[in-house]
Coordinates of C-alpha atoms in Angstrom, one line a residue:
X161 CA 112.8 92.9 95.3
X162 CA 113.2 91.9 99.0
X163 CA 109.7 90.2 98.8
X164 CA 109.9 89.1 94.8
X165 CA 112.5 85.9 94.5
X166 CA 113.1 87.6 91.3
X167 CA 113.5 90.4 89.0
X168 CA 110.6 91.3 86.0
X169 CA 110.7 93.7 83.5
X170 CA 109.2 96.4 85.3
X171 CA 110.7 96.5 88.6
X172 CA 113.9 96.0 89.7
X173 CA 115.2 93.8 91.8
X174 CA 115.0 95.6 95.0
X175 CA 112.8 96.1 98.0
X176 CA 109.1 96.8 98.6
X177 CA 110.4 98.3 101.8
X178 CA 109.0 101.7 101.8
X179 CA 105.4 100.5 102.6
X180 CA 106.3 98.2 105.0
X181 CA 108.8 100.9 106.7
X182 CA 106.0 102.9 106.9
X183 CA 104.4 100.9 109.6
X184 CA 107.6 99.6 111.1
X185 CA 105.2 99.0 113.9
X186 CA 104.1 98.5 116.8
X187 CA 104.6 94.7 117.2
X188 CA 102.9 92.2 119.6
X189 CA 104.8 93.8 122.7
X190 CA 102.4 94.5 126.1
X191 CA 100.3 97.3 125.8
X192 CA 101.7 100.3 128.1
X193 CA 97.7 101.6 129.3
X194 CA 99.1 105.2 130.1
X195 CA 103.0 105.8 128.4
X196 CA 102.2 104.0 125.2
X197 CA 98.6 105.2 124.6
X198 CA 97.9 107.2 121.9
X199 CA 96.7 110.9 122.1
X200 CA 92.9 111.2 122.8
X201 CA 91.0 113.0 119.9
X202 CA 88.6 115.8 120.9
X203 CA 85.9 114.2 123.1
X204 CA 88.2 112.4 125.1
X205 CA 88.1 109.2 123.0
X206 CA 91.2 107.6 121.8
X207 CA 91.4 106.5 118.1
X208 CA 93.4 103.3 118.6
X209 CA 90.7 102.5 121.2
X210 CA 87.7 103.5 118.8
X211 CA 89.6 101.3 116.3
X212 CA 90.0 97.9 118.2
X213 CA 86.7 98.3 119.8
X214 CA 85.5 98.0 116.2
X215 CA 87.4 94.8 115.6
X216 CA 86.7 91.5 116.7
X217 CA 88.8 89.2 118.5
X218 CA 91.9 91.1 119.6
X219 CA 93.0 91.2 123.4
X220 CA 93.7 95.3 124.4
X221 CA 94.4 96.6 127.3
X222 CA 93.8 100.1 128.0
X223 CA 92.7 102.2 130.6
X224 CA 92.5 99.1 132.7
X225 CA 90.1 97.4 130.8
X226 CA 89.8 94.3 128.5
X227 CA 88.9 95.0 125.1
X228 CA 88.5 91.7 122.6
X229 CA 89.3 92.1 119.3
X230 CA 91.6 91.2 116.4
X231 CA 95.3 90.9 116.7
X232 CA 97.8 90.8 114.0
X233 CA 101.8 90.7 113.4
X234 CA 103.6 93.6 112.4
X235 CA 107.6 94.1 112.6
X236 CA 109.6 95.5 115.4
X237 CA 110.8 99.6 115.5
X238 CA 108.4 101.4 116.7
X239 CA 107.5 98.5 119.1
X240 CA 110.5 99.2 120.8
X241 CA 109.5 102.9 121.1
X242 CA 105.9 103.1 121.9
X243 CA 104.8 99.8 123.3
X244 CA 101.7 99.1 121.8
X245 CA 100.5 95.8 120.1
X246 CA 100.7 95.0 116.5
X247 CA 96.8 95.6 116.4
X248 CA 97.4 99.2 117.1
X249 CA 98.4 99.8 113.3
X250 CA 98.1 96.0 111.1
X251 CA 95.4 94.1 110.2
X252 CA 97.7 91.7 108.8
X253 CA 101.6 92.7 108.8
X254 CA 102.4 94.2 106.5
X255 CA 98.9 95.9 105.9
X256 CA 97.5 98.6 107.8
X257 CA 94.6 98.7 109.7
X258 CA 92.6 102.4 110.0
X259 CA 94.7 103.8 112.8
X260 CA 97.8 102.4 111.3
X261 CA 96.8 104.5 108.6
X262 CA 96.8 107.4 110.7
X263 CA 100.0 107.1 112.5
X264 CA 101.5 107.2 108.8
X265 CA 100.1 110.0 107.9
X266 CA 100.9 111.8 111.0
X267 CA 104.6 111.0 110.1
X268 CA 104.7 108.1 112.9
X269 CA 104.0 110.2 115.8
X270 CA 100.7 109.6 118.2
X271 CA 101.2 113.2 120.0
X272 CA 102.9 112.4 122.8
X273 CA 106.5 112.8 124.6
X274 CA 107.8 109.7 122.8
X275 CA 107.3 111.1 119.7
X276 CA 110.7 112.9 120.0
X277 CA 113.8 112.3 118.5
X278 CA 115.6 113.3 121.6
X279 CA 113.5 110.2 124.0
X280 CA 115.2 107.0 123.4
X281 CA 114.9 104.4 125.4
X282 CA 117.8 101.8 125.0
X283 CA 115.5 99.5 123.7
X284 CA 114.6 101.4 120.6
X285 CA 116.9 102.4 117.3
X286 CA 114.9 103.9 114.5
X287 CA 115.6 100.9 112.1
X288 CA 114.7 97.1 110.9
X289 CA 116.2 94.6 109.0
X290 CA 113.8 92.2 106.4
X291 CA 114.6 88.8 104.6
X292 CA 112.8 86.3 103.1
X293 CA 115.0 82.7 103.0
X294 CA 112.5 80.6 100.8
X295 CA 111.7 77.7 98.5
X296 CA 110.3 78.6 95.3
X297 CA 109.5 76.5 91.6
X298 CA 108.8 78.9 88.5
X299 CA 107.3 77.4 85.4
X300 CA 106.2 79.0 82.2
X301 CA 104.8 77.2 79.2
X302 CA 105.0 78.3 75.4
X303 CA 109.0 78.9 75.5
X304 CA 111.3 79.5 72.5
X305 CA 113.6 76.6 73.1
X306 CA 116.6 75.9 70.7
X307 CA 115.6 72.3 69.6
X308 CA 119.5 71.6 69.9
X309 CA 120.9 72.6 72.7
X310 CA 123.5 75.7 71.8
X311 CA 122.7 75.4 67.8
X312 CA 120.5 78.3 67.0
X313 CA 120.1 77.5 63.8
X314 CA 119.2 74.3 64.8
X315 CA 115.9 75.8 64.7
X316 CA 113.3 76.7 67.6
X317 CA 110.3 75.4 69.3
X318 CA 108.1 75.7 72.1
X319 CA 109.1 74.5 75.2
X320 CA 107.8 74.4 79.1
X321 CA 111.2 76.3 81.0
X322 CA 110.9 74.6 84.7
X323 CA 113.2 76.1 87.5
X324 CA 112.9 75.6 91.2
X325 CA 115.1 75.3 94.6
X326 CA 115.9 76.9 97.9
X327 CA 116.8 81.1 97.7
X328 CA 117.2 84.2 99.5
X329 CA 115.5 87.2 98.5
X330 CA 118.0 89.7 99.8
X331 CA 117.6 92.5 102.8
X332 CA 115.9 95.5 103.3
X333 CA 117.1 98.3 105.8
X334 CA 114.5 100.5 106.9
X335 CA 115.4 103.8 108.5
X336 CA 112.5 105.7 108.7
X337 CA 111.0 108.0 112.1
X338 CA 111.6 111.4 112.9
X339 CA 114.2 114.3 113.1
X340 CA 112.0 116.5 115.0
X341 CA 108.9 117.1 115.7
X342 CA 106.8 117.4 112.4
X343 CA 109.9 116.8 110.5
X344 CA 109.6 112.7 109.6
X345 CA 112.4 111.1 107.6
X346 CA 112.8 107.5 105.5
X347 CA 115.8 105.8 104.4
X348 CA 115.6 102.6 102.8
X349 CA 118.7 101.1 101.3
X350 CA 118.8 97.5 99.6
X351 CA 120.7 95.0 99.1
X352 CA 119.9 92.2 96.5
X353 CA 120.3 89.2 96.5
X354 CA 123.5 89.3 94.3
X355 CA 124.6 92.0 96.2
X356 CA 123.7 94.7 94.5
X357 CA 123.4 98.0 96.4
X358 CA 120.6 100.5 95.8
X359 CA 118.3 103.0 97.6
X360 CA 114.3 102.2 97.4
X361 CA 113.5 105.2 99.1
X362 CA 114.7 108.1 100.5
X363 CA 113.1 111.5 101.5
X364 CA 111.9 114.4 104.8
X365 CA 108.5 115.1 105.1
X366 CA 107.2 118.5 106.5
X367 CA 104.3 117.4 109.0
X368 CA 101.4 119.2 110.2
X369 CA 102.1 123.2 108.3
X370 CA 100.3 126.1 109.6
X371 CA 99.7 123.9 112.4
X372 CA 97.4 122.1 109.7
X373 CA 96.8 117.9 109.4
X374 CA 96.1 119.0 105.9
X375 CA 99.1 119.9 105.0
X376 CA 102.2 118.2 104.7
X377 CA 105.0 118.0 102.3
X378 CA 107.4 115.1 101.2
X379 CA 110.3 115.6 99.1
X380 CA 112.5 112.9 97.8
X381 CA 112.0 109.3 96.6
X382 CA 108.7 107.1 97.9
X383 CA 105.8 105.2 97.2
X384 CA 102.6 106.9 95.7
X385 CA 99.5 107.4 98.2
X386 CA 97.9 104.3 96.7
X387 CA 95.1 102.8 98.8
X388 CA 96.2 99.6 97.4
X389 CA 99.6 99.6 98.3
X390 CA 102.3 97.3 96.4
X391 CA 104.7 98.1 98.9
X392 CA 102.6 96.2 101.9
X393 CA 101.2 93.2 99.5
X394 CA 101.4 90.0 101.6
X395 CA 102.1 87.6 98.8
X396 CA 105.5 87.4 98.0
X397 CA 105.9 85.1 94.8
X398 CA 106.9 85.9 91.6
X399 CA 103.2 85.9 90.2
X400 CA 101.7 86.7 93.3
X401 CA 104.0 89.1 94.7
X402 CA 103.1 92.1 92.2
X403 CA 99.8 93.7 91.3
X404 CA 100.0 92.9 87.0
X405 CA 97.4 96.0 86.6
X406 CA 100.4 98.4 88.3
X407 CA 102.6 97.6 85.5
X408 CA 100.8 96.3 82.2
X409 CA 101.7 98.2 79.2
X410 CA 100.6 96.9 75.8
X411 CA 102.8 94.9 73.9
X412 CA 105.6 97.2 72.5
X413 CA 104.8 99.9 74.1
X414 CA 107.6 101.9 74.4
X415 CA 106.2 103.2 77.9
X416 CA 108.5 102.7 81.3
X417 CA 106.2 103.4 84.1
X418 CA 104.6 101.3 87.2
X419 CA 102.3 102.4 89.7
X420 CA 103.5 100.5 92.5
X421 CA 106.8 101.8 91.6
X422 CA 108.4 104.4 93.8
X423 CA 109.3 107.5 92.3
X424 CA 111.3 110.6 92.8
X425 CA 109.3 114.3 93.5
X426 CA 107.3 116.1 95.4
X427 CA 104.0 115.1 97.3
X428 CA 101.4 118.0 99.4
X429 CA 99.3 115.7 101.2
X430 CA 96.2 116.0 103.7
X431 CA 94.1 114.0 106.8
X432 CA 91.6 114.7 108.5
X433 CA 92.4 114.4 112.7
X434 CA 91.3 110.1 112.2
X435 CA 92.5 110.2 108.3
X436 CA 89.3 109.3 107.4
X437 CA 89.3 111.7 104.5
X438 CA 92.7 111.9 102.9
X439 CA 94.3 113.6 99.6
X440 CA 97.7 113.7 98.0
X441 CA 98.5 115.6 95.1
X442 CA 102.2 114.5 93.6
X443 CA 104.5 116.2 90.9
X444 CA 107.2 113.5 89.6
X445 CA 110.1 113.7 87.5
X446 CA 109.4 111.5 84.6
X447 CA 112.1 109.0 85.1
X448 CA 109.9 106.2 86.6
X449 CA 111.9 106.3 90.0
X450 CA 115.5 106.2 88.0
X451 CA 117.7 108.4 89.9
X452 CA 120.6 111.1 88.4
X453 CA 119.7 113.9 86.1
X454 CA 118.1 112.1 83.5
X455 CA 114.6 113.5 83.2
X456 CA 113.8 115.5 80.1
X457 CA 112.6 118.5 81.8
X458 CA 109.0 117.5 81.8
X459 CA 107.0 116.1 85.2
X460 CA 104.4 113.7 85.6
X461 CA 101.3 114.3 88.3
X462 CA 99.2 112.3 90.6
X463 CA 95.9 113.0 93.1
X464 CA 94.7 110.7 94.7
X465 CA 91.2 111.0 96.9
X466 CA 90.0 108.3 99.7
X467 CA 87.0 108.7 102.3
X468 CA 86.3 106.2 105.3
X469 CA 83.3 105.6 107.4
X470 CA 83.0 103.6 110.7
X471 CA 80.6 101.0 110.2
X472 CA 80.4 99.8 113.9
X473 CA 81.5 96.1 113.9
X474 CA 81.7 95.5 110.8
X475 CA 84.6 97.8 110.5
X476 CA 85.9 100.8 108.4
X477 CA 85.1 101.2 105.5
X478 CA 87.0 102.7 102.7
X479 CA 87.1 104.1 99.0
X480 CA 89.5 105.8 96.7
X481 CA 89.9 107.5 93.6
X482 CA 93.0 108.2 91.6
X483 CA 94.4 110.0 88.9
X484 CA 98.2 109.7 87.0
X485 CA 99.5 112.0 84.2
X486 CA 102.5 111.2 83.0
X487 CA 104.7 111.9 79.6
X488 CA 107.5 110.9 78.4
X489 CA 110.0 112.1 75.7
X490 CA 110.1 110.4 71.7
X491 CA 113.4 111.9 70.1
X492 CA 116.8 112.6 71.8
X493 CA 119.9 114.8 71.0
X494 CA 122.0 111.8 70.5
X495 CA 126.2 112.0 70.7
X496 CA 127.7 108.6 68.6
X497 CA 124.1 107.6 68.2
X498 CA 123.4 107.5 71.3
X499 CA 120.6 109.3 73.2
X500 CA 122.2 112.1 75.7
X501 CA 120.4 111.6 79.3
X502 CA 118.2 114.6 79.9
X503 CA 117.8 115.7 76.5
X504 CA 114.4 114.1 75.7
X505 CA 111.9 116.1 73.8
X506 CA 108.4 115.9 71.5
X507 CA 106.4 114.5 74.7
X508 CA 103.5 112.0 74.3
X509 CA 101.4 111.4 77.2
X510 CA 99.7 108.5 79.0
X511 CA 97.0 108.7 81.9
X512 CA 96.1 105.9 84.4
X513 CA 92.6 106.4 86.5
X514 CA 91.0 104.3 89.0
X515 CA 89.0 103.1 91.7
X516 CA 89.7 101.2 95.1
X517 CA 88.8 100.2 98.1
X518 CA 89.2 98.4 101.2
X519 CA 85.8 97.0 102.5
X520 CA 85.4 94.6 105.8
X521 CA 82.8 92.5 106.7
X522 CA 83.6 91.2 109.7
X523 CA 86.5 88.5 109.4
X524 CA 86.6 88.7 105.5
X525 CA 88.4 91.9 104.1
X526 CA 87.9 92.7 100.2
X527 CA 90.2 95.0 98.2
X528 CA 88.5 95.7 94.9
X529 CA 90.3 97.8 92.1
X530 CA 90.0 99.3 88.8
X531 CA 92.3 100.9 86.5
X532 CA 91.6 102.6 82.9
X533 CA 94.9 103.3 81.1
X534 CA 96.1 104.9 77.6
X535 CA 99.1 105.8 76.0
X536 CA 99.6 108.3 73.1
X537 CA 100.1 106.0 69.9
X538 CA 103.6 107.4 69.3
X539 CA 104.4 105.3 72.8
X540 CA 102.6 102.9 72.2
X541 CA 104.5 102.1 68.6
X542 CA 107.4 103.6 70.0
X543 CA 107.8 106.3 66.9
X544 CA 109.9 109.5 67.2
X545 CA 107.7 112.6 66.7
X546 CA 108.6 113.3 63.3
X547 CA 109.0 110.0 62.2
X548 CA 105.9 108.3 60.2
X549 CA 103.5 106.1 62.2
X550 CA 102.7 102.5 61.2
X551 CA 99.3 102.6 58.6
X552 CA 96.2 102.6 60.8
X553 CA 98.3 103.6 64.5
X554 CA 96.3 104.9 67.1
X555 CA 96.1 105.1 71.4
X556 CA 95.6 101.5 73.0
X557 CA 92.8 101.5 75.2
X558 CA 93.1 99.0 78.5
X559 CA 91.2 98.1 81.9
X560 CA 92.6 96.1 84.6
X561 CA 90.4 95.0 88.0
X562 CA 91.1 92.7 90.3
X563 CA 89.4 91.6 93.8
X564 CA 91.9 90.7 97.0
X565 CA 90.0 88.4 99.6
X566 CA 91.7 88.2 103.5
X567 CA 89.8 85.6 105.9
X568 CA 91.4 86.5 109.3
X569 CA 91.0 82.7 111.2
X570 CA 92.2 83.4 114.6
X571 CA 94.8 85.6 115.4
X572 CA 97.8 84.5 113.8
X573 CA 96.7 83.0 110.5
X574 CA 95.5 84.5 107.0
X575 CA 93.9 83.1 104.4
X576 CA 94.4 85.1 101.0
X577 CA 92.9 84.8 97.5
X578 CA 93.2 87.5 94.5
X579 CA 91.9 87.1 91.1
X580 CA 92.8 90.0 88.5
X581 CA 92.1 90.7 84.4
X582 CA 93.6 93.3 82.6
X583 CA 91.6 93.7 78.7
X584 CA 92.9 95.6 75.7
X585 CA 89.8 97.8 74.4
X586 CA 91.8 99.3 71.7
X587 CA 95.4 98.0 70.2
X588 CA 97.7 100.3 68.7
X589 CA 97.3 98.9 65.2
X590 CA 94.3 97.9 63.6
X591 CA 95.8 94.6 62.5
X592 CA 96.8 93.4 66.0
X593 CA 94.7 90.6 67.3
X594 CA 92.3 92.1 70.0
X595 CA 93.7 90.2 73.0
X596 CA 96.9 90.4 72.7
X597 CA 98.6 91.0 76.0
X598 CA 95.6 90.0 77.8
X599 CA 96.2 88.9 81.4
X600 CA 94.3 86.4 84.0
X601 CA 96.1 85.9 87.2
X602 CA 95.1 84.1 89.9
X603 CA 96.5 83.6 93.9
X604 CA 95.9 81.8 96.9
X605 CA 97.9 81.9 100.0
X606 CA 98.0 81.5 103.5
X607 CA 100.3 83.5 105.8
X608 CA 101.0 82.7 109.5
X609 CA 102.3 84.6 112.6
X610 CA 103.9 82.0 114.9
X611 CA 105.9 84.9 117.1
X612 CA 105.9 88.5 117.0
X613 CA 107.4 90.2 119.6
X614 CA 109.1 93.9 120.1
X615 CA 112.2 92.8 118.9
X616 CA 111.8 90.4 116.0
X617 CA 108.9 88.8 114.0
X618 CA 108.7 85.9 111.9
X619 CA 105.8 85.1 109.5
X620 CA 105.4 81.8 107.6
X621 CA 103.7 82.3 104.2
X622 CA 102.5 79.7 101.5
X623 CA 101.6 80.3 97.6
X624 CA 100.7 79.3 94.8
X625 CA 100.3 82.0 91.7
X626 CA 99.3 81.6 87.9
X627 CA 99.1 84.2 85.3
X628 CA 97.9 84.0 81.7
X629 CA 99.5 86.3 79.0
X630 CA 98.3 86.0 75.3
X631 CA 101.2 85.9 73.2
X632 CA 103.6 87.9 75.4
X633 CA 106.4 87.3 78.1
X634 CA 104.3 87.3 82.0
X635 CA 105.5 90.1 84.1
X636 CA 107.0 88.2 86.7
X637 CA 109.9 87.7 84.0
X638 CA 109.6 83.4 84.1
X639 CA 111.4 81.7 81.0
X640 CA 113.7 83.0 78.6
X641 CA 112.0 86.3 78.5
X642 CA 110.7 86.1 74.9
X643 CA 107.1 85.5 73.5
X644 CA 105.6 82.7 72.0
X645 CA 105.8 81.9 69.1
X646 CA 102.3 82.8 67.8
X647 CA 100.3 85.8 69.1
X648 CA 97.7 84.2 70.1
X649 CA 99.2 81.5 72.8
X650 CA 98.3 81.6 76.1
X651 CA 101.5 81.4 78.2
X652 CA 101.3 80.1 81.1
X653 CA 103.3 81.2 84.6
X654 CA 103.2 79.2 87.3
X655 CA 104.8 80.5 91.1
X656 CA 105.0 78.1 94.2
X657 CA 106.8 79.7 97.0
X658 CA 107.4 78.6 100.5
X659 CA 109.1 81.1 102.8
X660 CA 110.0 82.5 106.1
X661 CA 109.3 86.3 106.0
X662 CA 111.3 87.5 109.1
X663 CA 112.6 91.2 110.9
X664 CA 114.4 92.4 113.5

């Protein structure tokens, strides 16, 4: 991934640029009081001034007066096209603040002439460029390790795998804005650090039917309408860079699916005129985001439910529900013994449901989750309908949670802490000890915005990340990517990153 030095088992190397393409905004440029102000809502009142009123510390200007308030980075596209300050839609670049939120859902337009395609100014080109030159060290304890070097039948023992040095991350282009009015667009293509090509995202959006905020349809490949989003996470290491409750699946489960992932459908989705109250409701090919005509001709589902209140100077205040539905296939038409893409049959399914939010209380921001997750036993043992089940085999159970802490000090600095647990209620076989795949992981971080102007951005970022995973390989993908060697280890995975998170 462009922010993730590395790859892990469940995601590929590439971007988390839809999310932050989705703000592409509104950096630290002068605020335009009358050409770059966004559209009043009924009453006169504009939202982005609403919003920073309800902020401390930033410096606005609008309608010729001073508003003080909180100020934060963001990166450079529509900066170039509207003129207003990063504060207008980032808390913290790349998170979004309420009206940032807003201009998202409205499929980046405020209302107003320069919402069209057709006004460009020669300062503005609907795309940005993202890279993250770094410094990183991985370490992960409880390692097979060949006790001579090359001789496996030397025999094996457990080992601490230290690697560490200067990298790049690779580069995201993000193309995303409109066609026309109410018709948005996003194209992200990647390119990896070993220069590999791929697409991240990719899909039109029908804005504002039947003259309606509540109804708009995107078609294509891009991020689900989580509150929480993976694709704007401001840690960037291999442990901290990657929410572990998106992507747990109990130990051989034969399950592909994360929820941070970006996947390939159809989305109807709704706002209120503030998007205080949103919905989406998602149908997904059941390919977790793989391109090409290899689903099995069943979908997967998602809704997802969020209502925010104004709580004056504290700030807005927001929670969520959600809801995923997903199967996948467990026997194949095969052709040489191989499985023929598309021909997947005997579904199983799996659900994920949840809780989040995104709380302030003054300076200090907290973004609490919860997930509860099962799989059908014959994914979670990996058996072919058809084919007997182990003695005893049944649905895991899990819950993940974690708790995201931002301390804004100033305007140009945050301070960032997240502790998360994901627990096995039920393994798939009696016999398995309880806590297997059981994960604590723990981050602390401080990111920086020395500049951020309308045409380039640069934030400095600090990290260090550890995760705990009995008697399995971490998801950051650290080591040799094998277990330990008894189930009941606790292996260890360190991340240290140092990094310049720049674009232009």
């Amino acid at each position: 991934m462009l922010d993730r030095p590395f790859q892990h088992p469940h995601r590929r190397l590439g971007p988390r640029a839809l999310g932050l393409g989705l703000g592409l905004a509104l950096a630290a440029a002068p605020v335009a009081p009358a050409a770059g102000a966004p559209a009043p809502l009924s009453g006169g009142r504009p939202d982005y001034a609403s919003y920073i009123r309800s902020r401390p510390n930033t410096v606005v200007v609008y309608d010729g007066r001073v508003w003080v308030r909180h100020a934060h980075s963001a990166i450079p596209a529509f900066a170039r096209k509207y003129g207003l300050a990063c504060s207008a839609c980032h808390t913290a670049w790349p998170e979004l603040n309420a009206f940032g939120q807003r201009f998202k859902d409205n499929g980046y337009q405020l209302g107003n002439d320069r919402d069209s395609p057709i006004w460009q100014a020669p300062a503005y080109w609907p795309i940005a460029v993202r890279t993250t030159p770094q410094w990183r060290l991985e370490r992960t304890t409880h390692q097979p390790i060949d006790l001579v070097p090359g001789d496996t039948a030397g025999g094996v023992a457990e080992g601490t795998v230290t690697q560490s040095g200067f990298d790049i991350s690779g580069a995201d282009l993000l193309l995303l804005g409109t066609l026309y009015r109410n018709i948005t667009f996003g194209f992200v293509p990647t390119i990896d650090a070993d220069g590999t090509v791929g697409i991240e995202a990719a899909f039109v959006r029908l804005d504002n039917l039947l003259k309606s905020s509540w109804a708009n349809l995107k078609l294509g490949k891009f991020e689900l309408d989580n509150l929480l989003s993976e694709k704007r996470i401001v840690t960037l290491s291999g442990n901290g860079g990657l929410y572990q409750s998106y992507h747990f699946v109990p130990i051989g489960d034969a399950t592909t699916f994360g929820l941070g992932d970006n996947q390939i459908g159809a989305e109807l989705m709704g706002h209120s005129a503030n998007s205080y109250s949103r919905y989406s409701l998602a149908v997904l090919t059941n390919t977790s985001g793989e391109p090409g005509l290899t689903a099995s001709g069943a979908y997967d589902g998602m809704l997802t439910l969020s209502q925010a209140v104004d709580a004056g100077r504290l700030g807005i205040e927001r929670l969520g529900v959600f809801g995923y539905v997903g199967q996948r296939p467990t026997t194949f038409t095969t052709a040489g013994g191989e499985p023929v893409p598309g021909t997947g049959t005997n579904h199983k399914r799996f659900y994920r449901i949840g809780a989040v939010g995104d709380f302030f209380l003054g300076n200090l921001e907290f973004l609490p989750f919860y997930v509860h997750a099962s799989d059908d036993k014959y994914l979670a043992t990996g058996t072919p309908v058809g084919a007997p089940l182990p003695t005893g085999a049944q649905s895991p159970i899990w819950n993940g949670a974690l708790l995201e802490t931002h301390f804004y000090v100033g305007t140009q600095l945050l301070l960032i802490q997240r502790s998360e647990i994901v627990r096995m209620a039920r393994q798939a076989l009696p016999d398995t000890p309880k806590s297997l795949g059981n994960v604590d992981a723990f981050t602390f971080g401080v990111r920086g915005y020395p500049i951020m102007f309308s045409r380039a951005g640069l934030a400095a970022t600090a990290e260090v990340a550890f995760s705990k995973t009995v008697g399995g390989v971490p998801l950051s993908g650290d080591g040799v990517g094998l277990p330990p060697l008894a189930p009941d280890t606790d292996v260890w995975s360190t991340s240290v990153l140092v990094a310049f998170d720049f674009a232009f």
